[in-house]
Amino acid sequence: MEGVIFKLIKLLLLVLYLHNGNISIHAARHQNLIYYSLPEKRPLKKALGFIEDTYLNFTELTNKYGYPTEQHDVITDDGYILAVFRILPKCDGQKRGFPIILMHGIYDSSDEWILTGPETGLGYILANNCYDVWAANHRGNVYSRRHVTLNPNKDADFWDYTFDEHGYYDVPAIVDYVLRITQQPKVNYIGHSQGTTDFFVMGSLRPEYNNKIQMSFHLSPVAWMKNIASPLPRLVAPASKSIRRLLDDLGFRELFAKHQFIHSLLEFLCQFAPDDICGEAYTAATGYKRGNISSRNLAVSFGHLFAGISSKDLDHFGQLVATGRFQRYDYGMKENIKRYGSPIPPEYDVSKITSAVVLISAQNDGVSSLKDVEILASKLPNLIENYLVPDPSWSHNDQVFGKKAPKIVFAKIVELLNKYNS
Ligand SMILES: *[C@@H]1O[C@H](CO)[C@@H](O)[C@H](O)[C@H]1NC(C)=O
Ligand SMILES: *[C@@H]1O[C@H](CO)[C@@H](O)[C@H](O)[C@H]1NC(C)=O
Ligand SMILES: *[C@@H]1O[C@H](CO)[C@@H](O)[C@H](O)[C@H]1NC(C)=O
């Protein structure tokens, strides 16, 4: 049966992309890996009247709006090459406070901080407030699909990671890099969704990094997921292991990538029906209420979203939902004993996060529920503010893309940054 499915998928990919794309299928040590790539087709997008910001990359967007940026490549201890984009302060006064690292959420990239434009993107607002901004990309996404020895198109091992590795390797490597280049003793950190999980993992597994953090902000914090409201993850979580095994056997270890079909399809549909298709997708996934994000930003966001994750990452989140624990990846009893010295994976000990933390949560967040945020908040030893956005319809992605985000979220961040960075 699996052989047949595998052949059908190959055939389908062939038909879809033979005209102009690239496909390769590799079987290494009994590990299949399918790689295919759709051509970008910018002239077609232009001809169809796409909003330009949908398909411009980070550097093109910041250039367009007159913000000088630099691309830096950071190499992790295990060989991944991560792109971090620096937006230089753009203000009359002197550079302010410590540098700020921005870490995007799942399926996303550094672009999430700027895609709404120069008036409303947090990356720009921080630069306008004289901060030195570093918008990071975790391993495996469109900008960080690189490794010193592994080939993401051919080596299944490249995709063997979850947010555990983001927290253990990626964030510490980025923190050390920024400190070295800027010659500063500390950084600030702002994460959204999985970008918060990455930080909680680092603070728990590598508590020595707390000395390098001035303060961290967590938009829609994700750690405990016992009370997630969104129905789809609840439904799928108990089967996440079988789903991952099936995907891996078929060769799909990289999911929701920018060069894959689902991205092109949604990017296209969202240009023409942003509220009806993309708004509804956000509603199903996160509880989003129509109207809270402009149609323009819905359309543009789906040109950048689906920047690529690993199947193992989704499985790890499935385990958090299914067990109700914020714990390391579950490899099964035998392997757990070998790796962790216990039959079940240890929980991340967030009580080791001694640096100053600000949580920013939303009342209508289908992913980061208030009950779960309470569990996290009760364990954090240095929580300086647990801010609940005062709008009952406020949801997961409104935190970054919402019409009112500059007023009710970003102003709060800037106020607290200024207070603790002077
Ligand atoms: C396909 O691969 C070839 C050779 O590696 C490369 O030159 C070409 O640009 C690729 N095409 C696309 C659409 O990615
Ligand atoms: C962004 O686009 C420009 C122009 O197409 C290209 O030269 C550059 O390499 C791209 N940057 C990244 C990080 O992909
Ligand atoms: C968000 O959506 C809710 C429900 O549709 C609406 O009451 C509220 O005014 C919206 N907020 C914004 C900023 O559009």
Short mmCIF file of C-alpha atoms and ligand atoms in Angstrom, two decimals:
data_model
loop_
_atom_site.label_atom_id
_atom_site.label_comp_id
_atom_site.label_asym_id
_atom_site.label_seq_id
_atom_site.Cartn_x
_atom_site.Cartn_y
_atom_site.Cartn_z
CA MET A 1 0.00 0.00 0.00
CA GLU A 2 2.73 2.45 0.98
CA GLY A 3 4.65 1.61 -2.18
CA VAL A 4 1.62 2.54 -4.25
CA ILE A 5 1.09 5.83 -2.42
CA PHE A 6 4.76 6.64 -2.85
CA LYS A 7 4.54 6.01 -6.59
CA LEU A 8 1.37 8.07 -6.92
CA ILE A 9 2.97 10.99 -5.12
CA LYS A 10 5.99 10.77 -7.39
CA LEU A 11 3.76 10.77 -10.43
CA LEU A 12 1.73 13.72 -9.16
CA LEU A 13 4.85 15.75 -8.44
CA LEU A 14 6.19 14.92 -11.84
CA VAL A 15 3.06 16.10 -13.58
CA LEU A 16 2.91 19.25 -11.47
CA TYR A 17 6.46 20.38 -11.82
CA LEU A 18 7.99 18.85 -14.91
CA HIS A 19 7.16 22.00 -16.81
CA ASN A 20 9.60 24.14 -14.87
CA GLY A 21 10.35 22.96 -11.34
CA ASN A 22 12.92 20.68 -9.74
CA ILE A 23 12.33 17.33 -8.11
CA SER A 24 14.68 14.92 -6.42
CA ILE A 25 13.93 11.81 -4.44
CA HIS A 26 16.55 10.27 -2.21
CA ALA A 27 16.63 7.15 -0.13
CA ALA A 28 19.46 7.21 2.35
CA ARG A 29 19.88 4.49 4.97
CA HIS A 30 16.24 3.48 4.43
CA GLN A 31 15.20 7.07 4.91
CA ASN A 32 13.25 8.54 2.03
CA LEU A 33 13.48 12.20 1.29
CA ILE A 34 11.47 13.91 -1.40
CA TYR A 35 12.52 17.33 -2.55
CA TYR A 36 10.69 19.34 -5.15
CA SER A 37 10.79 23.00 -5.90
CA LEU A 38 8.27 25.23 -7.65
CA PRO A 39 9.65 28.08 -9.70
CA GLU A 40 8.92 31.47 -8.17
CA LYS A 41 7.22 32.99 -11.24
CA ARG A 42 7.43 36.66 -10.26
CA PRO A 43 6.51 37.95 -13.71
CA LEU A 44 3.28 35.96 -13.48
CA LYS A 45 2.53 37.40 -10.03
CA LYS A 46 3.13 40.90 -11.34
CA ALA A 47 0.91 40.26 -14.35
CA LEU A 48 -1.85 38.97 -12.08
CA GLY A 49 -1.65 42.12 -9.97
CA PHE A 50 -0.38 40.62 -6.71
CA ILE A 51 0.33 43.17 -3.99
CA GLU A 52 4.08 43.62 -4.41
CA ASP A 53 4.98 43.15 -0.73
CA THR A 54 3.57 39.63 -0.91
CA TYR A 55 6.55 38.30 -2.84
CA LEU A 56 9.42 40.61 -1.81
CA ASN A 57 11.91 39.10 0.62
CA PHE A 58 13.20 40.68 3.82
CA THR A 59 15.98 42.68 2.23
CA GLU A 60 13.85 43.85 -0.67
CA LEU A 61 11.09 45.00 1.69
CA THR A 62 13.40 46.93 4.01
CA ASN A 63 15.18 48.51 1.02
CA LYS A 64 11.84 49.52 -0.47
CA TYR A 65 10.88 51.38 2.69
CA GLY A 66 14.28 52.98 3.22
CA TYR A 67 15.60 51.01 6.17
CA PRO A 68 19.27 50.00 5.96
CA THR A 69 19.69 46.32 6.77
CA GLU A 70 22.46 43.72 6.89
CA GLN A 71 22.28 39.97 6.50
CA HIS A 72 24.36 37.94 8.96
CA ASP A 73 24.96 34.19 8.83
CA VAL A 74 25.22 32.52 12.23
CA ILE A 75 26.55 28.96 12.51
CA THR A 76 25.23 26.79 15.34
CA ASP A 77 27.34 24.28 17.30
CA ASP A 78 25.70 21.49 15.27
CA GLY A 79 26.40 23.10 11.90
CA TYR A 80 23.15 24.83 10.84
CA ILE A 81 23.59 28.17 9.08
CA LEU A 82 20.98 30.71 10.19
CA ALA A 83 20.16 34.01 8.50
CA VAL A 84 19.68 36.92 10.88
CA PHE A 85 18.65 40.28 9.42
CA ARG A 86 19.78 43.39 11.23
CA ILE A 87 17.75 46.59 10.93
CA LEU A 88 19.91 49.49 12.03
CA PRO A 89 18.43 52.15 14.31
CA LYS A 90 16.68 54.83 12.27
CA CYS A 91 16.20 57.83 14.49
CA ASP A 92 17.67 61.22 15.27
CA GLY A 93 18.99 60.34 18.69
CA GLN A 94 21.66 57.91 19.85
CA LYS A 95 21.30 54.16 19.66
CA ARG A 96 19.27 53.06 22.67
CA GLY A 97 19.64 50.23 25.15
CA PHE A 98 20.66 46.69 24.34
CA PRO A 99 20.14 45.06 20.92
CA ILE A 100 16.86 43.23 20.35
CA ILE A 101 16.53 39.72 18.91
CA LEU A 102 13.16 38.95 17.27
CA MET A 103 12.14 35.29 16.90
CA HIS A 104 9.21 34.42 14.67
CA GLY A 105 6.53 31.77 15.23
CA ILE A 106 5.93 28.35 13.70
CA TYR A 107 5.48 28.25 9.87
CA ASP A 108 6.90 31.77 9.75
CA SER A 109 10.13 33.72 9.24
CA SER A 110 11.80 37.04 10.08
CA ASP A 111 9.40 38.64 7.59
CA GLU A 112 6.54 38.50 10.09
CA TRP A 113 8.00 41.52 11.93
CA ILE A 114 7.98 43.81 8.87
CA LEU A 115 5.39 42.58 6.38
CA THR A 116 2.62 44.92 7.55
CA GLY A 117 4.73 47.89 6.42
CA PRO A 118 6.81 50.74 7.85
CA GLU A 119 4.06 52.33 9.96
CA THR A 120 2.88 49.17 11.66
CA GLY A 121 5.67 46.54 11.57
CA LEU A 122 7.27 45.99 14.98
CA GLY A 123 10.75 45.67 13.41
CA TYR A 124 10.45 49.18 11.96
CA ILE A 125 8.86 50.66 15.08
CA LEU A 126 11.75 49.42 17.22
CA ALA A 127 14.30 50.86 14.76
CA ASN A 128 12.42 54.19 14.81
CA ASN A 129 12.79 54.10 18.59
CA CYS A 130 16.60 53.88 18.18
CA TYR A 131 16.98 50.15 18.87
CA ASP A 132 19.38 47.85 17.05
CA VAL A 133 17.08 45.08 15.75
CA TRP A 134 18.07 41.52 14.80
CA ALA A 135 15.29 39.53 13.12
CA ALA A 136 16.28 35.86 13.35
CA ASN A 137 15.28 32.73 11.42
CA HIS A 138 15.33 29.29 13.02
CA ARG A 139 16.92 26.30 11.33
CA GLY A 140 15.21 24.86 8.28
CA ASN A 141 13.03 27.80 7.22
CA VAL A 142 13.34 29.52 3.85
CA TYR A 143 16.29 31.69 4.94
CA SER A 144 18.04 29.07 7.11
CA ARG A 145 17.84 25.99 4.93
CA ARG A 146 21.60 25.52 5.07
CA HIS A 147 24.16 23.41 6.91
CA VAL A 148 27.94 23.09 6.82
CA THR A 149 27.81 19.41 5.79
CA LEU A 150 24.20 18.26 5.41
CA ASN A 151 22.17 18.96 2.26
CA PRO A 152 18.53 19.73 3.11
CA ASN A 153 17.42 18.34 -0.28
CA LYS A 154 19.24 15.02 0.16
CA ASP A 155 19.97 14.31 3.82
CA ALA A 156 17.02 13.26 5.95
CA ASP A 157 19.13 14.01 9.05
CA PHE A 158 18.91 17.72 8.29
CA TRP A 159 15.23 17.61 9.31
CA ASP A 160 15.82 15.78 12.59
CA TYR A 161 14.96 18.62 14.96
CA THR A 162 12.18 20.35 16.91
CA PHE A 163 11.88 23.52 18.96
CA ASP A 164 14.13 21.70 21.45
CA GLU A 165 17.05 22.28 19.06
CA HIS A 166 15.89 25.84 18.34
CA GLY A 167 16.22 26.52 22.06
CA TYR A 168 19.34 24.49 22.72
CA TYR A 169 21.37 25.50 19.65
CA ASP A 170 19.80 28.25 17.52
CA VAL A 171 18.90 30.94 20.05
CA PRO A 172 22.15 30.64 22.06
CA ALA A 173 24.23 30.84 18.86
CA ILE A 174 22.32 33.97 17.78
CA VAL A 175 22.64 35.58 21.24
CA ASP A 176 26.41 34.98 21.29
CA TYR A 177 26.79 36.27 17.75
CA VAL A 178 24.88 39.50 18.41
CA LEU A 179 26.85 40.11 21.63
CA ARG A 180 30.13 39.61 19.77
CA ILE A 181 29.29 41.92 16.85
CA THR A 182 27.74 44.66 18.97
CA GLN A 183 30.20 44.38 21.88
CA GLN A 184 27.29 44.56 24.30
CA PRO A 185 26.92 42.52 27.51
CA LYS A 186 23.22 41.70 27.02
CA VAL A 187 20.37 41.48 24.52
CA ASN A 188 16.60 41.86 24.69
CA TYR A 189 14.44 39.13 23.16
CA ILE A 190 10.97 39.27 21.64
CA GLY A 191 9.28 36.04 20.54
CA HIS A 192 5.92 35.19 19.04
CA SER A 193 4.26 31.79 19.49
CA GLN A 194 6.94 29.10 18.91
CA GLY A 195 9.51 31.91 19.17
CA THR A 196 8.54 32.04 22.87
CA THR A 197 8.83 28.26 23.24
CA ASP A 198 12.35 28.45 21.81
CA PHE A 199 13.29 30.92 24.54
CA PHE A 200 11.73 28.91 27.38
CA VAL A 201 13.71 25.87 26.20
CA MET A 202 16.96 27.84 26.18
CA GLY A 203 16.36 29.33 29.63
CA SER A 204 15.60 25.87 31.04
CA LEU A 205 18.30 23.77 29.36
CA ARG A 206 21.04 26.42 29.27
CA PRO A 207 20.30 28.65 32.26
CA GLU A 208 23.76 30.23 31.99
CA TYR A 209 22.25 32.28 29.13
CA ASN A 210 20.00 34.17 31.55
CA ASN A 211 22.98 36.42 32.33
CA LYS A 212 23.02 37.53 28.69
CA ILE A 213 19.35 38.54 28.59
CA GLN A 214 18.21 41.98 29.74
CA MET A 215 14.54 41.09 29.34
CA SER A 216 12.31 38.96 27.12
CA PHE A 217 8.81 39.55 25.74
CA HIS A 218 6.50 36.68 24.80
CA LEU A 219 3.59 37.36 22.46
CA SER A 220 1.10 34.50 22.78
CA PRO A 221 3.39 32.35 24.92
CA VAL A 222 3.45 28.62 24.12
CA ALA A 223 4.77 26.16 26.72
CA TRP A 224 2.06 24.08 28.38
CA MET A 225 -0.62 23.16 25.82
CA LYS A 226 -3.02 21.19 27.98
CA ASN A 227 -5.89 23.63 27.41
CA ILE A 228 -5.44 24.51 23.74
CA ALA A 229 -8.84 25.57 22.39
CA SER A 230 -8.34 25.11 18.65
CA PRO A 231 -10.14 21.87 17.69
CA LEU A 232 -7.75 20.65 14.98
CA PRO A 233 -4.63 20.23 17.16
CA ARG A 234 -6.72 18.55 19.86
CA LEU A 235 -8.04 16.10 17.31
CA VAL A 236 -4.71 15.36 15.65
CA ALA A 237 -2.40 15.36 18.68
CA PRO A 238 -3.04 11.77 19.86
CA ALA A 239 -2.10 10.53 16.38
CA SER A 240 0.90 12.82 15.89
CA LYS A 241 3.40 9.97 16.16
CA SER A 242 1.70 7.86 13.47
CA ILE A 243 1.27 10.89 11.23
CA ARG A 244 4.93 11.74 11.53
CA ARG A 245 5.95 8.15 10.80
CA LEU A 246 3.80 8.07 7.68
CA LEU A 247 5.11 11.43 6.44
CA ASP A 248 8.71 10.38 7.12
CA ASP A 249 8.26 7.05 5.34
CA LEU A 250 6.90 8.88 2.34
CA GLY A 251 9.81 11.31 2.37
CA PHE A 252 8.03 14.42 3.67
CA ARG A 253 10.25 15.54 6.52
CA GLU A 254 10.13 19.18 5.47
CA LEU A 255 6.59 20.56 5.68
CA PHE A 256 4.88 23.80 4.70
CA ALA A 257 7.94 25.10 2.88
CA LYS A 258 8.01 28.13 0.65
CA HIS A 259 8.99 26.18 -2.47
CA GLN A 260 6.16 23.68 -1.97
CA PHE A 261 2.73 23.53 -3.53
CA ILE A 262 0.63 24.51 -0.51
CA HIS A 263 2.49 27.83 -0.22
CA SER A 264 1.91 28.79 -3.85
CA LEU A 265 -1.72 27.78 -3.66
CA LEU A 266 -2.48 29.85 -0.55
CA GLU A 267 -0.39 32.80 -1.73
CA PHE A 268 -2.45 32.82 -4.91
CA LEU A 269 -5.88 32.34 -3.30
CA CYS A 270 -5.25 34.94 -0.61
CA GLN A 271 -4.63 37.65 -3.19
CA PHE A 272 -8.16 37.22 -4.44
CA ALA A 273 -10.09 36.18 -1.34
CA PRO A 274 -8.04 37.32 1.66
CA ASP A 275 -10.88 37.40 4.18
CA ASP A 276 -12.87 34.43 2.94
CA ILE A 277 -9.95 32.03 2.58
CA CYS A 278 -7.02 33.29 4.62
CA GLY A 279 -9.08 34.91 7.36
CA GLU A 280 -11.04 31.67 7.66
CA ALA A 281 -7.78 29.69 7.81
CA TYR A 282 -6.64 31.86 10.73
CA THR A 283 -10.04 31.42 12.37
CA ALA A 284 -9.83 27.63 12.13
CA ALA A 285 -6.25 27.54 13.42
CA THR A 286 -6.24 30.28 16.05
CA GLY A 287 -9.75 31.61 16.75
CA TYR A 288 -9.19 34.81 14.73
CA LYS A 289 -12.19 37.17 14.41
CA ARG A 290 -12.86 38.69 11.00
CA GLY A 291 -11.88 42.32 10.62
CA ASN A 292 -9.10 42.40 13.18
CA ILE A 293 -6.41 42.10 10.48
CA SER A 294 -6.73 44.21 7.32
CA SER A 295 -7.38 42.38 4.04
CA ARG A 296 -4.08 43.75 2.71
CA ASN A 297 -2.12 42.26 5.58
CA LEU A 298 -3.95 38.93 5.38
CA ALA A 299 -3.04 38.70 1.70
CA VAL A 300 0.58 39.77 2.20
CA SER A 301 1.10 37.49 5.21
CA PHE A 302 0.36 34.40 3.14
CA GLY A 303 3.15 35.31 0.74
CA HIS A 304 5.55 34.93 3.68
CA LEU A 305 3.85 32.35 5.85
CA PHE A 306 4.55 28.71 5.34
CA ALA A 307 8.26 29.33 5.42
CA GLY A 308 9.02 25.73 6.38
CA ILE A 309 9.17 23.42 9.42
CA SER A 310 10.08 19.78 10.15
CA SER A 311 7.59 16.95 10.61
CA LYS A 312 9.30 16.16 13.92
CA ASP A 313 8.55 19.68 15.21
CA LEU A 314 4.82 19.19 14.67
CA ASP A 315 5.04 15.80 16.37
CA HIS A 316 6.72 17.41 19.39
CA PHE A 317 3.88 19.93 19.71
CA GLY A 318 1.43 17.04 19.34
CA GLN A 319 3.12 15.38 22.32
CA LEU A 320 2.72 18.55 24.41
CA VAL A 321 -1.01 18.66 23.64
CA ALA A 322 -1.51 14.93 24.21
CA THR A 323 0.44 14.74 27.50
CA GLY A 324 -0.40 18.15 28.91
CA ARG A 325 3.26 18.47 29.90
CA PHE A 326 5.91 20.93 28.68
CA GLN A 327 8.50 18.24 28.06
CA ARG A 328 11.40 17.22 25.86
CA TYR A 329 10.79 15.11 22.75
CA ASP A 330 9.43 11.62 23.52
CA TYR A 331 11.51 8.99 21.68
CA GLY A 332 9.87 6.00 23.34
CA MET A 333 10.93 4.34 26.58
CA LYS A 334 14.20 2.73 25.50
CA GLU A 335 15.64 5.75 23.77
CA ASN A 336 14.36 8.10 26.49
CA ILE A 337 16.31 6.14 29.12
CA LYS A 338 19.41 6.38 26.97
CA ARG A 339 19.04 10.12 26.32
CA TYR A 340 17.42 11.45 29.46
CA GLY A 341 17.99 8.67 32.03
CA SER A 342 14.23 8.27 32.55
CA PRO A 343 11.48 6.36 30.73
CA ILE A 344 9.40 9.50 30.16
CA PRO A 345 10.95 12.75 28.90
CA PRO A 346 11.79 15.36 31.55
CA GLU A 347 9.77 18.58 31.69
CA TYR A 348 11.53 21.82 30.83
CA ASP A 349 12.34 23.46 34.15
CA VAL A 350 11.21 27.03 33.50
CA SER A 351 11.94 27.94 37.12
CA LYS A 352 15.55 28.25 35.94
CA ILE A 353 14.65 31.27 33.80
CA THR A 354 15.99 33.93 36.14
CA SER A 355 16.08 36.75 33.56
CA ALA A 356 13.18 39.25 33.47
CA VAL A 357 10.13 38.01 31.54
CA VAL A 358 7.05 39.81 30.15
CA LEU A 359 4.12 37.69 28.94
CA ILE A 360 1.60 39.23 26.54
CA SER A 361 -1.47 37.10 26.02
CA ALA A 362 -4.74 37.36 24.13
CA GLN A 363 -8.20 36.51 25.45
CA ASN A 364 -9.39 34.82 22.26
CA ASP A 365 -6.23 32.88 21.44
CA GLY A 366 -7.01 29.40 20.16
CA VAL A 367 -3.40 28.24 20.51
CA SER A 368 -2.06 29.94 23.63
CA SER A 369 -4.92 29.63 26.11
CA LEU A 370 -5.07 31.76 29.23
CA LYS A 371 -5.19 28.70 31.49
CA ASP A 372 -1.95 27.41 30.00
CA VAL A 373 -0.33 30.84 30.29
CA GLU A 374 -1.29 30.78 33.99
CA ILE A 375 0.56 27.48 34.48
CA LEU A 376 3.65 29.00 32.89
CA ALA A 377 3.33 32.30 34.79
CA SER A 378 3.06 30.51 38.13
CA LYS A 379 6.47 28.87 37.58
CA LEU A 380 8.49 31.84 36.28
CA PRO A 381 10.67 33.31 39.06
CA ASN A 382 11.21 36.75 37.47
CA LEU A 383 7.91 37.64 35.79
CA ILE A 384 7.80 41.43 35.68
CA GLU A 385 4.47 41.69 33.89
CA ASN A 386 1.72 39.30 32.79
CA TYR A 387 -0.12 41.55 30.34
CA LEU A 388 -3.52 40.59 29.00
CA VAL A 389 -4.43 42.61 25.89
CA PRO A 390 -7.69 44.38 26.80
CA ASP A 391 -9.79 43.34 23.77
CA PRO A 392 -11.98 40.24 24.15
CA SER A 393 -11.64 39.37 20.43
CA TRP A 394 -7.82 39.62 20.40
CA SER A 395 -6.15 36.49 19.03
CA HIS A 396 -2.89 34.71 18.20
CA ASN A 397 -1.82 36.50 15.00
CA ASP A 398 -3.42 39.85 15.83
CA GLN A 399 -0.49 40.21 18.24
CA VAL A 400 1.77 40.90 15.24
CA PHE A 401 -0.51 41.67 12.27
CA GLY A 402 -3.60 43.18 13.95
CA LYS A 403 -4.88 46.64 13.00
CA LYS A 404 -4.65 47.67 16.63
CA ALA A 405 -1.33 45.89 17.38
CA PRO A 406 0.79 49.09 17.26
CA LYS A 407 -1.51 50.76 19.76
CA ILE A 408 -2.32 47.99 22.21
CA VAL A 409 0.71 45.70 21.96
CA PHE A 410 3.77 47.42 20.46
CA ALA A 411 3.35 50.62 22.50
CA LYS A 412 3.43 48.46 25.63
CA ILE A 413 6.62 46.73 24.47
CA VAL A 414 8.38 50.02 23.69
CA GLU A 415 7.30 51.49 27.03
CA LEU A 416 8.72 48.54 28.99
CA LEU A 417 11.87 48.35 26.85
CA ASN A 418 12.59 52.02 27.48
CA LYS A 419 11.96 51.61 31.19
CA TYR A 420 14.33 48.64 31.59
CA ASN A 421 16.96 49.70 29.02
CA SER A 422 17.99 53.08 30.41
C1 LIG B 1 16.71 23.40 -11.07
O1 LIG B 1 18.02 22.90 -10.85
C2 LIG B 1 18.99 23.45 -11.74
C3 LIG B 1 20.29 22.72 -11.49
O2 LIG B 1 20.54 22.54 -10.13
C4 LIG B 1 19.09 24.96 -11.50
O3 LIG B 1 20.02 25.53 -12.37
C5 LIG B 1 17.72 25.58 -11.73
O4 LIG B 1 17.77 26.94 -11.42
C6 LIG B 1 16.66 24.90 -10.88
N1 LIG B 1 15.35 25.42 -11.25
C7 LIG B 1 14.44 25.79 -10.33
C8 LIG B 1 13.16 26.28 -10.90
O5 LIG B 1 14.63 25.75 -9.14
C1 LIG B 2 16.25 38.64 -1.77
O1 LIG B 2 16.00 38.97 -3.10
C2 LIG B 2 17.13 39.52 -3.77
C3 LIG B 2 16.69 39.99 -5.13
O2 LIG B 2 15.95 39.03 -5.78
C4 LIG B 2 18.24 38.47 -3.84
O3 LIG B 2 19.37 39.01 -4.48
C5 LIG B 2 18.59 38.06 -2.41
O4 LIG B 2 19.53 37.01 -2.46
C6 LIG B 2 17.36 37.61 -1.66
N1 LIG B 2 17.74 37.42 -0.28
C7 LIG B 2 17.55 36.27 0.36
C8 LIG B 2 18.06 36.21 1.74
O5 LIG B 2 16.97 35.34 -0.14
C1 LIG B 3 -12.19 42.49 16.08
O1 LIG B 3 -13.30 41.66 15.82
C2 LIG B 3 -14.38 41.83 16.71
C3 LIG B 3 -15.43 40.78 16.37
O2 LIG B 3 -15.69 40.74 14.98
C4 LIG B 3 -14.90 43.25 16.65
O3 LIG B 3 -15.92 43.42 17.62
C5 LIG B 3 -13.74 44.20 16.93
O4 LIG B 3 -14.18 45.53 16.80
C6 LIG B 3 -12.62 43.94 15.97
N1 LIG B 3 -11.50 44.80 16.27
C7 LIG B 3 -10.87 45.47 15.30
C8 LIG B 3 -9.71 46.29 15.71
O5 LIG B 3 -11.20 45.45 14.13
#
